[in-house]
């Protein structure tokens, strides 16, 4: 038997997800406009990819996975985001 979805709740969730992905895309676009990030893949696509990764890993953290800590999640997210966006996690030389 298939669970019924509340249309209002579904619409609200969809809007929150859209805003979340757009926020990530906006950060990428701003970083590109200031020269902090190189040009590259579509920022909206990257927002979707990075948002999905964060959402997926957050489930493990929220459920207190003993092998996946919040610190490990941050490390993984930053590593993957830096590769997708094309920036270095190493500080720029002074």
PDB file of C-alpha atoms in Angstrom:
ATOM      1  CA  UNK A   1       0.000   0.000   0.000  1.00  0.00           C
ATOM      2  CA  UNK A   2       1.362   3.384  -0.979  1.00  0.00           C
ATOM      3  CA  UNK A   3       1.419   6.174   1.604  1.00  0.00           C
ATOM      4  CA  UNK A   4      -0.531   9.301   0.727  1.00  0.00           C
ATOM      5  CA  UNK A   5       1.385  12.527   0.527  1.00  0.00           C
ATOM      6  CA  UNK A   6       0.081  15.769   1.869  1.00  0.00           C
ATOM      7  CA  UNK A   7       0.180  18.093  -1.178  1.00  0.00           C
ATOM      8  CA  UNK A   8       0.874  21.189   0.929  1.00  0.00           C
ATOM      9  CA  UNK A   9       3.698  19.509   2.789  1.00  0.00           C
ATOM     10  CA  UNK A  10       5.143  18.185  -0.465  1.00  0.00           C
ATOM     11  CA  UNK A  11       5.028  21.674  -1.984  1.00  0.00           C
ATOM     12  CA  UNK A  12       6.700  23.215   1.081  1.00  0.00           C
ATOM     13  CA  UNK A  13       9.441  20.551   1.057  1.00  0.00           C
ATOM     14  CA  UNK A  14      10.011  21.100  -2.648  1.00  0.00           C
ATOM     15  CA  UNK A  15      10.341  24.853  -2.137  1.00  0.00           C
ATOM     16  CA  UNK A  16      12.814  24.403   0.734  1.00  0.00           C
ATOM     17  CA  UNK A  17      14.912  22.008  -1.352  1.00  0.00           C
ATOM     18  CA  UNK A  18      14.869  24.415  -4.295  1.00  0.00           C
ATOM     19  CA  UNK A  19      15.992  27.303  -2.089  1.00  0.00           C
ATOM     20  CA  UNK A  20      18.720  25.143  -0.517  1.00  0.00           C
ATOM     21  CA  UNK A  21      20.145  24.142  -3.907  1.00  0.00           C
ATOM     22  CA  UNK A  22      19.844  27.729  -5.179  1.00  0.00           C
ATOM     23  CA  UNK A  23      21.757  29.041  -2.158  1.00  0.00           C
ATOM     24  CA  UNK A  24      24.637  26.701  -2.973  1.00  0.00           C
ATOM     25  CA  UNK A  25      24.545  27.711  -6.648  1.00  0.00           C
ATOM     26  CA  UNK A  26      24.534  31.394  -5.655  1.00  0.00           C
ATOM     27  CA  UNK A  27      27.635  30.889  -3.489  1.00  0.00           C
ATOM     28  CA  UNK A  28      29.392  29.281  -6.453  1.00  0.00           C
ATOM     29  CA  UNK A  29      28.330  32.090  -8.803  1.00  0.00           C
ATOM     30  CA  UNK A  30      29.509  34.738  -6.345  1.00  0.00           C
ATOM     31  CA  UNK A  31      32.828  32.941  -5.853  1.00  0.00           C
ATOM     32  CA  UNK A  32      33.312  32.878  -9.600  1.00  0.00           C
ATOM     33  CA  UNK A  33      32.457  36.562  -9.956  1.00  0.00           C
ATOM     34  CA  UNK A  34      35.078  37.477  -7.318  1.00  0.00           C
ATOM     35  CA  UNK A  35      37.697  35.138  -8.761  1.00  0.00           C
ATOM     36  CA  UNK A  36      37.726  32.813  -5.755  1.00  0.00           C
ATOM     37  CA  UNK A  37      36.384  29.924  -7.863  1.00  0.00           C
ATOM     38  CA  UNK A  38      37.298  29.128 -11.456  1.00  0.00           C
ATOM     39  CA  UNK A  39      34.689  28.992 -14.190  1.00  0.00           C
ATOM     40  CA  UNK A  40      33.488  25.516 -15.001  1.00  0.00           C
ATOM     41  CA  UNK A  41      30.423  23.327 -14.767  1.00  0.00           C
ATOM     42  CA  UNK A  42      26.980  24.870 -14.500  1.00  0.00           C
ATOM     43  CA  UNK A  43      26.532  26.361 -11.015  1.00  0.00           C
ATOM     44  CA  UNK A  44      22.911  25.185 -10.783  1.00  0.00           C
ATOM     45  CA  UNK A  45      23.988  21.603 -11.547  1.00  0.00           C
ATOM     46  CA  UNK A  46      26.737  21.862  -8.950  1.00  0.00           C
ATOM     47  CA  UNK A  47      24.206  23.186  -6.438  1.00  0.00           C
ATOM     48  CA  UNK A  48      22.078  20.097  -7.028  1.00  0.00           C
ATOM     49  CA  UNK A  49      25.040  17.719  -6.754  1.00  0.00           C
ATOM     50  CA  UNK A  50      26.539  19.288  -3.632  1.00  0.00           C
ATOM     51  CA  UNK A  51      23.131  19.669  -1.982  1.00  0.00           C
ATOM     52  CA  UNK A  52      22.319  16.015  -2.627  1.00  0.00           C
ATOM     53  CA  UNK A  53      25.662  14.943  -1.171  1.00  0.00           C
ATOM     54  CA  UNK A  54      25.169  17.018   1.976  1.00  0.00           C
ATOM     55  CA  UNK A  55      21.584  15.783   2.404  1.00  0.00           C
ATOM     56  CA  UNK A  56      22.641  12.169   1.999  1.00  0.00           C
ATOM     57  CA  UNK A  57      25.536  12.368   4.434  1.00  0.00           C
ATOM     58  CA  UNK A  58      23.502  14.351   6.965  1.00  0.00           C
ATOM     59  CA  UNK A  59      21.161  11.384   7.394  1.00  0.00           C
ATOM     60  CA  UNK A  60      24.050   9.290   8.682  1.00  0.00           C
ATOM     61  CA  UNK A  61      25.124  12.014  11.107  1.00  0.00           C
ATOM     62  CA  UNK A  62      21.593  12.693  12.331  1.00  0.00           C
ATOM     63  CA  UNK A  63      21.072   8.988  12.981  1.00  0.00           C
ATOM     64  CA  UNK A  64      24.290   8.946  15.035  1.00  0.00           C
ATOM     65  CA  UNK A  65      26.210   6.572  12.788  1.00  0.00           C
ATOM     66  CA  UNK A  66      29.144   5.563  14.985  1.00  0.00           C
ATOM     67  CA  UNK A  67      31.553   5.418  12.040  1.00  0.00           C
ATOM     68  CA  UNK A  68      30.582   8.736  10.451  1.00  0.00           C
ATOM     69  CA  UNK A  69      31.023  11.816  12.639  1.00  0.00           C
ATOM     70  CA  UNK A  70      29.981  15.398  11.878  1.00  0.00           C
ATOM     71  CA  UNK A  71      33.677  16.239  11.495  1.00  0.00           C
ATOM     72  CA  UNK A  72      34.124  13.460   8.938  1.00  0.00           C
ATOM     73  CA  UNK A  73      31.035  14.687   7.095  1.00  0.00           C
ATOM     74  CA  UNK A  74      32.478  18.191   6.886  1.00  0.00           C
ATOM     75  CA  UNK A  75      35.805  16.838   5.649  1.00  0.00           C
ATOM     76  CA  UNK A  76      34.151  14.725   2.954  1.00  0.00           C
ATOM     77  CA  UNK A  77      31.831  17.544   1.847  1.00  0.00           C
ATOM     78  CA  UNK A  78      34.665  20.056   1.581  1.00  0.00           C
ATOM     79  CA  UNK A  79      36.848  17.591  -0.326  1.00  0.00           C
ATOM     80  CA  UNK A  80      34.133  16.731  -2.838  1.00  0.00           C
ATOM     81  CA  UNK A  81      32.966  20.350  -3.217  1.00  0.00           C
ATOM     82  CA  UNK A  82      36.532  21.538  -3.846  1.00  0.00           C
ATOM     83  CA  UNK A  83      36.921  18.936  -6.596  1.00  0.00           C
ATOM     84  CA  UNK A  84      33.553  19.694  -8.192  1.00  0.00           C
ATOM     85  CA  UNK A  85      33.958  23.468  -8.076  1.00  0.00           C
ATOM     86  CA  UNK A  86      37.695  23.450  -8.758  1.00  0.00           C
ATOM     87  CA  UNK A  87      39.262  25.197  -5.794  1.00  0.00           C
ATOM     88  CA  UNK A  88      42.089  24.213  -3.500  1.00  0.00           C
ATOM     89  CA  UNK A  89      41.596  23.637   0.194  1.00  0.00           C
ATOM     90  CA  UNK A  90      45.194  24.733   0.739  1.00  0.00           C
ATOM     91  CA  UNK A  91      45.694  28.368   1.765  1.00  0.00           C
ATOM     92  CA  UNK A  92      46.968  30.670  -0.966  1.00  0.00           C
ATOM     93  CA  UNK A  93      50.632  31.604  -0.615  1.00  0.00           C
ATOM     94  CA  UNK A  94      51.205  34.932   1.132  1.00  0.00           C
TER      95      UNK A  94
END
